[in-house]
XYZ file of C-alpha atoms in Angstrom:
413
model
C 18.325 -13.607 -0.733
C 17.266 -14.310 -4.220
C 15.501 -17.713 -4.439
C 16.552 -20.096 -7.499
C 12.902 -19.813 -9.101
C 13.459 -15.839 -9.147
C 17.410 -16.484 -10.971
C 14.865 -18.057 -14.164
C 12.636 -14.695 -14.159
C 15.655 -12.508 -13.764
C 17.198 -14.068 -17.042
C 13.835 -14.437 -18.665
C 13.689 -10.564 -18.130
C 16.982 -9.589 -19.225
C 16.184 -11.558 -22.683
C 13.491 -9.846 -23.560
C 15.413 -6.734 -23.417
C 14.225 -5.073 -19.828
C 16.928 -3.029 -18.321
C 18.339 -3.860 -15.030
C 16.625 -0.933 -13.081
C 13.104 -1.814 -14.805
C 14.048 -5.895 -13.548
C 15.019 -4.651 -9.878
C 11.343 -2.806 -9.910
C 9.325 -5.364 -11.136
C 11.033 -8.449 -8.546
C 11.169 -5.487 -5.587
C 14.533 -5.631 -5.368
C 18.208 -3.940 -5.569
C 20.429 -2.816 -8.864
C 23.146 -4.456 -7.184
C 21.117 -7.903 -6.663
C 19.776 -7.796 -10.206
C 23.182 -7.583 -11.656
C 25.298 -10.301 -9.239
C 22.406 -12.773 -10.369
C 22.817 -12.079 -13.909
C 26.560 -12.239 -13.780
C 26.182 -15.992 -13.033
C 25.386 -18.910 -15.378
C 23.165 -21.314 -13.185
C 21.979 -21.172 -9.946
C 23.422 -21.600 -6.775
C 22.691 -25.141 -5.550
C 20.146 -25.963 -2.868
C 21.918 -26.018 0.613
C 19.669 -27.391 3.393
C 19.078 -24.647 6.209
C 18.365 -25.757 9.703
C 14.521 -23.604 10.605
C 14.670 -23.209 14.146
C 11.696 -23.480 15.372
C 9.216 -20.062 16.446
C 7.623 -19.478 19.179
C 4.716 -18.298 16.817
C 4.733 -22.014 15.037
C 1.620 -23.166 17.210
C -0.692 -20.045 16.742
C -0.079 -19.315 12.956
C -2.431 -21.067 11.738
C -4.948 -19.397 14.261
C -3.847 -16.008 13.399
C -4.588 -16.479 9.307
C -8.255 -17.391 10.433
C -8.401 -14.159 12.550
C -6.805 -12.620 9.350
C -9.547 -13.721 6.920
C -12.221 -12.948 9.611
C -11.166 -9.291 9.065
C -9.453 -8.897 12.841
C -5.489 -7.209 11.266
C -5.152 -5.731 14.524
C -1.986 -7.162 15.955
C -2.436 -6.392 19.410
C -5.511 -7.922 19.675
C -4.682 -11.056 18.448
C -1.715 -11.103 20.657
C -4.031 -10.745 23.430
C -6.428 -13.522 22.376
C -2.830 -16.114 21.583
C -1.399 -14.982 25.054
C -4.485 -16.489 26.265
C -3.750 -19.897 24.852
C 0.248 -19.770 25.552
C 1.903 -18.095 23.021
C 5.165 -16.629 24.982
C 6.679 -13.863 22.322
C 6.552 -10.591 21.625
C 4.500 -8.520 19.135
C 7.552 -7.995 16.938
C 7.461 -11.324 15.861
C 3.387 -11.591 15.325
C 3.219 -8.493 13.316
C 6.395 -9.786 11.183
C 4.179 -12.972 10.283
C 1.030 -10.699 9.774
C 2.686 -8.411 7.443
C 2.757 -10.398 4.043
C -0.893 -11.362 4.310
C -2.088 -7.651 5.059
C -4.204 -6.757 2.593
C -4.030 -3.304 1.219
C -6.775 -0.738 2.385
C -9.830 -2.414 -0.719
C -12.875 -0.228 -1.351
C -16.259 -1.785 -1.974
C -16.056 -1.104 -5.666
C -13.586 -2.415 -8.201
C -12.135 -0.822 -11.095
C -11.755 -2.933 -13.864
C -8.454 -3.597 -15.376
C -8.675 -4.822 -18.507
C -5.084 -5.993 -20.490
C -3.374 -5.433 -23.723
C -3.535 -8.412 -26.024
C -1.439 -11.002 -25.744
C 0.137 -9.764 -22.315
C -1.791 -11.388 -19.810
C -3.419 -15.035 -18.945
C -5.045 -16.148 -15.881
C -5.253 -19.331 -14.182
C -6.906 -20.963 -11.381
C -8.216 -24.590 -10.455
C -12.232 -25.081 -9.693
C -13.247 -28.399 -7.064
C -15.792 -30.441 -8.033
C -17.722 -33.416 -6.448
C -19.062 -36.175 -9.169
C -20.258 -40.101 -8.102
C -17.995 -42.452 -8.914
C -19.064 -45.923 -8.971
C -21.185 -45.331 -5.509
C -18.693 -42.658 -3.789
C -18.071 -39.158 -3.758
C -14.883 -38.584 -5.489
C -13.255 -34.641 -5.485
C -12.129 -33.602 -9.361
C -10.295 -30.563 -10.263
C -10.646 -28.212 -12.917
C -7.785 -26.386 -14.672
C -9.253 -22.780 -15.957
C -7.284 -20.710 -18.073
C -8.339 -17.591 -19.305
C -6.575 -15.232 -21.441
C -7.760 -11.868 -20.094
C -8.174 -9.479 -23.221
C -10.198 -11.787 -25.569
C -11.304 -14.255 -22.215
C -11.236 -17.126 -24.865
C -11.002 -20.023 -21.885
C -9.585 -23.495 -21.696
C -10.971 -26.226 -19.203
C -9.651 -29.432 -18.049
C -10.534 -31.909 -14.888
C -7.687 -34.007 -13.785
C -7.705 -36.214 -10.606
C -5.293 -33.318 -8.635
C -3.656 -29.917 -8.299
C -0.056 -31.274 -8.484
C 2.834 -29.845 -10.204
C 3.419 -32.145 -12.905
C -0.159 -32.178 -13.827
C 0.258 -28.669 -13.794
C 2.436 -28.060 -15.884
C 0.580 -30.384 -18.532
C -2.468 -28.743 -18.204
C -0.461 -25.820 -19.116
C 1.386 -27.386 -22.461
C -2.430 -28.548 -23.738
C -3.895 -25.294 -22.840
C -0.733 -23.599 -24.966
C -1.697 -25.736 -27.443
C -5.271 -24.977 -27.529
C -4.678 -21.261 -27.611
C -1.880 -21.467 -30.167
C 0.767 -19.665 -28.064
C 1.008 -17.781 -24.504
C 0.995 -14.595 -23.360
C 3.854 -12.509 -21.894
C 2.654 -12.575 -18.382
C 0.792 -15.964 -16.253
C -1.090 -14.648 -13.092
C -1.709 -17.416 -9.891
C -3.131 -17.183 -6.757
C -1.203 -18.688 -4.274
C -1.113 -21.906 -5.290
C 1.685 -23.957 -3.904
C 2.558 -25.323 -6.647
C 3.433 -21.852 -7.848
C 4.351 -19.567 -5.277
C 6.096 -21.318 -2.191
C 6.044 -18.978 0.161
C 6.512 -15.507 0.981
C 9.634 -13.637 2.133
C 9.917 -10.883 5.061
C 9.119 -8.489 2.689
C 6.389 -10.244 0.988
C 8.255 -10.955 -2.063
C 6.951 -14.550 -3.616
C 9.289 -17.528 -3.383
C 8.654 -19.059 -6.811
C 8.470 -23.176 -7.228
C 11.986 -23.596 -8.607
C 10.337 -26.381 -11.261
C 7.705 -24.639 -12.306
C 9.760 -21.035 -12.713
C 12.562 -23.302 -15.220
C 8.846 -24.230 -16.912
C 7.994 -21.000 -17.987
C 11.361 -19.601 -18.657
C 11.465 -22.445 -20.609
C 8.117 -21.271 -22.895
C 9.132 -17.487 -22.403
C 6.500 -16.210 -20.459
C 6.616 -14.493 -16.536
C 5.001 -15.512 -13.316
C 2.952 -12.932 -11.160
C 1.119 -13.374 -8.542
C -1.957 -12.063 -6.617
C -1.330 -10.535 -3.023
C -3.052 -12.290 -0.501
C -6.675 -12.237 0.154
C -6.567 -9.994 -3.542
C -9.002 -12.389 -4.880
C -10.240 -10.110 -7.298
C -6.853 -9.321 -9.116
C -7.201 -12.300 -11.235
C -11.130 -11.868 -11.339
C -11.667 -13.079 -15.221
C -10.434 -16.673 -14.057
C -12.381 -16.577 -11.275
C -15.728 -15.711 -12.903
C -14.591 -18.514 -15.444
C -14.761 -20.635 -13.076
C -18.609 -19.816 -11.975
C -19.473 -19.748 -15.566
C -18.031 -23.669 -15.723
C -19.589 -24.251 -12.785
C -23.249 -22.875 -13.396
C -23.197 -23.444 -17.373
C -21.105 -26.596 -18.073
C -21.513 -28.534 -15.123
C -25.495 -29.213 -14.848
C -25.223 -30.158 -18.512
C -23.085 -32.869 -17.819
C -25.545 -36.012 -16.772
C -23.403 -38.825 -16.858
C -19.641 -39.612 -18.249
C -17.662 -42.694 -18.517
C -14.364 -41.435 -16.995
C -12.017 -38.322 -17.392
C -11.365 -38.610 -20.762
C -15.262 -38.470 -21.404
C -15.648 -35.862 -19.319
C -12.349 -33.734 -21.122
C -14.133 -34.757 -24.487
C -17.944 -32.704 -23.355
C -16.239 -30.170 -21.712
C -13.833 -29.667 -25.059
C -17.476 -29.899 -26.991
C -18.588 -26.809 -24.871
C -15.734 -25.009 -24.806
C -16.050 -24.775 -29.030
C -19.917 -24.554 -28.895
C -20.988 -22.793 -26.496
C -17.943 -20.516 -24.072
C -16.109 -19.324 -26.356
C -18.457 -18.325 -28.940
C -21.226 -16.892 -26.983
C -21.274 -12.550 -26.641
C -19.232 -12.221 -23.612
C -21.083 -9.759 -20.915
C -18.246 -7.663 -20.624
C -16.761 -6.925 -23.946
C -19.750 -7.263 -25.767
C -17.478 -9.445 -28.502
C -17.732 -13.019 -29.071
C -14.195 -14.754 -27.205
C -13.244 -16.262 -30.588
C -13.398 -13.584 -32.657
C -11.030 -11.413 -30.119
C -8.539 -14.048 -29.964
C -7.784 -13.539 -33.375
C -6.024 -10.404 -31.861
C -4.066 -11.778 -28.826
C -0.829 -12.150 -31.253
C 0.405 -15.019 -28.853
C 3.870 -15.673 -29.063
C 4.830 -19.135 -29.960
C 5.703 -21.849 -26.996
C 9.348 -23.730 -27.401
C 8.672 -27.025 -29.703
C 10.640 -28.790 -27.583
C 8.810 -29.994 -24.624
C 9.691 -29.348 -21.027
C 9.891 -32.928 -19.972
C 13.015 -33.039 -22.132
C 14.880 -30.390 -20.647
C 13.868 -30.909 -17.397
C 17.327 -31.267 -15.895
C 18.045 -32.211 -12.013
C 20.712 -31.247 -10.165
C 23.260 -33.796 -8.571
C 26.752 -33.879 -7.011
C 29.361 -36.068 -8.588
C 30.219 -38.750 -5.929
C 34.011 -39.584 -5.458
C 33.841 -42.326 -7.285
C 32.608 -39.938 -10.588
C 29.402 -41.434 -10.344
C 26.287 -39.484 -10.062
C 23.261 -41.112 -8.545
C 19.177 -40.773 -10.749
C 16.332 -42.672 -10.073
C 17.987 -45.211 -7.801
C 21.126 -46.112 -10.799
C 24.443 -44.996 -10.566
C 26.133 -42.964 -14.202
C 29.780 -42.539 -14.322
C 30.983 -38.939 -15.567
C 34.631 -38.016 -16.653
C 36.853 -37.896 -13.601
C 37.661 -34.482 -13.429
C 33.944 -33.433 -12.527
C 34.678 -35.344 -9.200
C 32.708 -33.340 -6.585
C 31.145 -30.785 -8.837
C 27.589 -29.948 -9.356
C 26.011 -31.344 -12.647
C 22.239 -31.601 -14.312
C 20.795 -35.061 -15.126
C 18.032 -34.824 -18.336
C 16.835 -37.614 -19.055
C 15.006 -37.887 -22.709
C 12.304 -40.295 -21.732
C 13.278 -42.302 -24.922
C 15.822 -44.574 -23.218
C 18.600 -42.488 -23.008
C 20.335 -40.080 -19.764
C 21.994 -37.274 -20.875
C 24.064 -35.584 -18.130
C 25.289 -31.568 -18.521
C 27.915 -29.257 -16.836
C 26.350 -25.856 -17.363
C 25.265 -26.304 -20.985
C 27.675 -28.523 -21.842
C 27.180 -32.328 -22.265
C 29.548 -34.027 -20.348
C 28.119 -37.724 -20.700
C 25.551 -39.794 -22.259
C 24.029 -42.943 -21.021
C 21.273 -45.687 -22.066
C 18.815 -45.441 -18.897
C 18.657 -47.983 -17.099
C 15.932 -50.355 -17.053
C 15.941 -51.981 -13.671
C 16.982 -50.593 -9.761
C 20.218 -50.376 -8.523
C 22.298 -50.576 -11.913
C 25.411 -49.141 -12.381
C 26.020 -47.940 -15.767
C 29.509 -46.968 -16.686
C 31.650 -45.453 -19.780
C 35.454 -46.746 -19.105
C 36.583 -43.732 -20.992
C 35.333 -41.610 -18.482
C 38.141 -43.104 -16.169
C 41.206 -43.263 -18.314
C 44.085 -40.800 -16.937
C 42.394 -41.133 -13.539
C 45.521 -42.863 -11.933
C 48.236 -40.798 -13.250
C 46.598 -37.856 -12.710
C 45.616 -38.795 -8.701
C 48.876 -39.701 -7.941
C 52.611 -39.615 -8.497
C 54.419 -43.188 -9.158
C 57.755 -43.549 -7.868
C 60.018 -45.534 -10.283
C 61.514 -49.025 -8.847
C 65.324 -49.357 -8.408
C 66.766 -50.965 -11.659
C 70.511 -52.895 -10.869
C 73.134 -51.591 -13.433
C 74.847 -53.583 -16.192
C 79.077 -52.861 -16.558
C 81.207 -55.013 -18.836
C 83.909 -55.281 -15.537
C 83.666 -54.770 -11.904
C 86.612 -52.436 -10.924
C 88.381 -53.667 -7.814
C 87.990 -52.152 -4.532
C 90.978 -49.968 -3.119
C 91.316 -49.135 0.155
C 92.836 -45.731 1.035
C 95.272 -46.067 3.597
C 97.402 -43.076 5.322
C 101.132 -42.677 4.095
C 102.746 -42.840 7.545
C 101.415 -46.753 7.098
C 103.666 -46.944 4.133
C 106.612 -45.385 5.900
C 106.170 -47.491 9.151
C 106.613 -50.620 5.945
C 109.882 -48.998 4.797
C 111.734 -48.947 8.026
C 110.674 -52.408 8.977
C 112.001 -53.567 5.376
C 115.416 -51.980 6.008
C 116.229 -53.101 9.826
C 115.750 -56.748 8.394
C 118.575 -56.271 5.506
């Protein structure tokens, strides 16, 4: 099944022109997939699935280690988890085992180098600094676009998404633009998981993010290190050329502020071993294409259900929406400037000042008028009628009555 972070690349394809065959080779999958997905306007919403439990669960993480320790025969590791419980078949092990199979890798690599402007690399580097007496763990955010290998380096105090995608927005900014194609390890924040077929599952966030900025995700097979190689020896160049340099700072920002100095001194204007060209003066060639002005944080919508009562629920407040969205599925954007804007599709459907405290309800009466008539069916009251005069009441009586009056009038005569 087609995750929600793969609908974003499907439609990110399809606009810049890519036919549905070339789409279906590029995600790995069918015609007939391609072209449901792009047949429909948003994705389907999240529906929780109940994992049963595998039998497998317990040894997994056992059988990566065997993995990276070069043992990818499956029988043997059966043998060796059989040993320590593990109840199932081999079906099921060499299901698991498949994804992170590596392909058959020769000792030497050929070098792929990139168009300009297609491709960008990025990876995050671990580094240990004191800080005020301890050891404190900082992370570096490497991007390197791979035809010119002009670089961009930032620490932040973790690898999480929204700090992520940040780092991403400054390093756009840096660069001037971003390249057709972003390639990842396996980063979680990136690349969920894996199907049965190996396919990535794509972070449903961060996909919207870079359909958002027009640019696709790929990722690195596992234990394919080398595929995203220029990143990787960017990060040994911070790490053996930048980071004895650096003798004391006086927090992050200090740190950002020498490592911004080096960057435009020293990285990326230095004769780069491999092309022989100086970073800078190849990056006047990437042709970049332009990010969208508007940021992500503003159209960062989330997804809600419209309670009974037409109110949808953000950030612990209740919004009312018009009535007839009762029990549909909207998007909640809020504008960070005070103000909750809530959409059906692409259409805005109501508009709210954000509230300011926990637990407020914030309602538009407009959004209920018609609500009554329209949920049910009145039934009039009896009304008493008005006539000028009451006609008197005759009672029908049979003529044989009448007759029976005669013949008693005539006897007494």
């Amino acid at each position: 099944m087609v995750k929600n972070g793969e609908f974003y690349m499907i439609h990110e394809m399809r606009k810049r022109g890519m036919s549905i065959t070339r789409i279906a080779q590029e995600m790995g999958r069918d015609r007939k997939t391609i072209r449901k997905w792009l047949n429909k306007k948003e994705p389907e919403p999240y529906q929780r699935k109940v994992i049963r439990p595998s039998k497998l669960d317990p040894f997994k993480d056992y059988v990566r280690l065997r993995m990276e320790e070069g043992c990818l025969n499956a029988r043997v590791i059966l043998e060796e988890i059989k040993t320590k419980g593990y109840s199932g078949g081999i079906t099921t092990l060499r299901v698991f085992m498949k994804p992170f199979r590596p392909t058959v890798i020769s000792k030497t690599t050929v070098r792929f180098e990139t168009d300009p402007g297609y491709q960008a690399q990025v990876d995050w580097g671990r580094f240990t600094v004191d800080w005020h007496g301890k050891q404190k763990r900082l992370y570096a955010f490497v991007m390197v676009l791979s035809y010119s290998r002009m670089m961009y380096l930032e620490f932040t105090e973790d690898e999480k998404l929204d700090t992520l995608i940040n780092c991403h927005q400054r390093a756009f900014e840096y660069f001037g633009g971003c390249t057709e194609v972003m390639l990842y390890d396996n980063m979680k924040t990136v690349v969920k998981d894996r199907d049965e077929q190996g396919h990535p599952i794509w972070n449903e966030r961060f996909s919207r993010f870079a359909s958002h900025h027009g640019f696709l995700l790929s990722s690195c097979r596992p234990y394919r290190a080398r595929t995203k190689g220029k990143v990787e020896n960017g990060i040994g160049y911070v790490r053996k050329n930048f980071w004895p340099r650096v003798r004391v700072f006086t927090g992050l920002d200090d740190l950002n502020r020498q490592a911004r100095e080096w960057l435009n001194q020293v990285a990326n204007v230095r004769i780069h071993g491999t092309t022989r060209v100086r970073p800078v003066d190849r990056w006047q060639e990437e042709m970049l294409s332009p990010i969208n002005p508007t940021p992500f944080a503003v159209v960062d919508r989330h997804t809600r259900k419209v309670s009974a009562d037409c109110l949808v629920s953000f950030e612990a407040n209740r919004y009312s929406v018009p009535f007839r969205f009762m029990g549909q599925i909207v998007h909640v954007q809020d504008d960070k400037n005070g103000r909750i804007r809530i959409y059906s599709g692409d259409t805005l459907i109501a508009e709210h000042p954000k509230a300011v405290r926990k637990g407020q309800l914030v309602i538009n009466k407009k959004h209920f008028e018609g609500l009554r008539l329209a949920g049910q069916h009145r039934v009039p009251a009896p009304m008493p009628k008005l006539v000028d005069r009451p006609a008197p009441e005759v009672h029908e009586r049979d003529l044989s009555v009448y007759e029976q009056f005669l013949d008693e009038a005539v006897k007494l005569q």
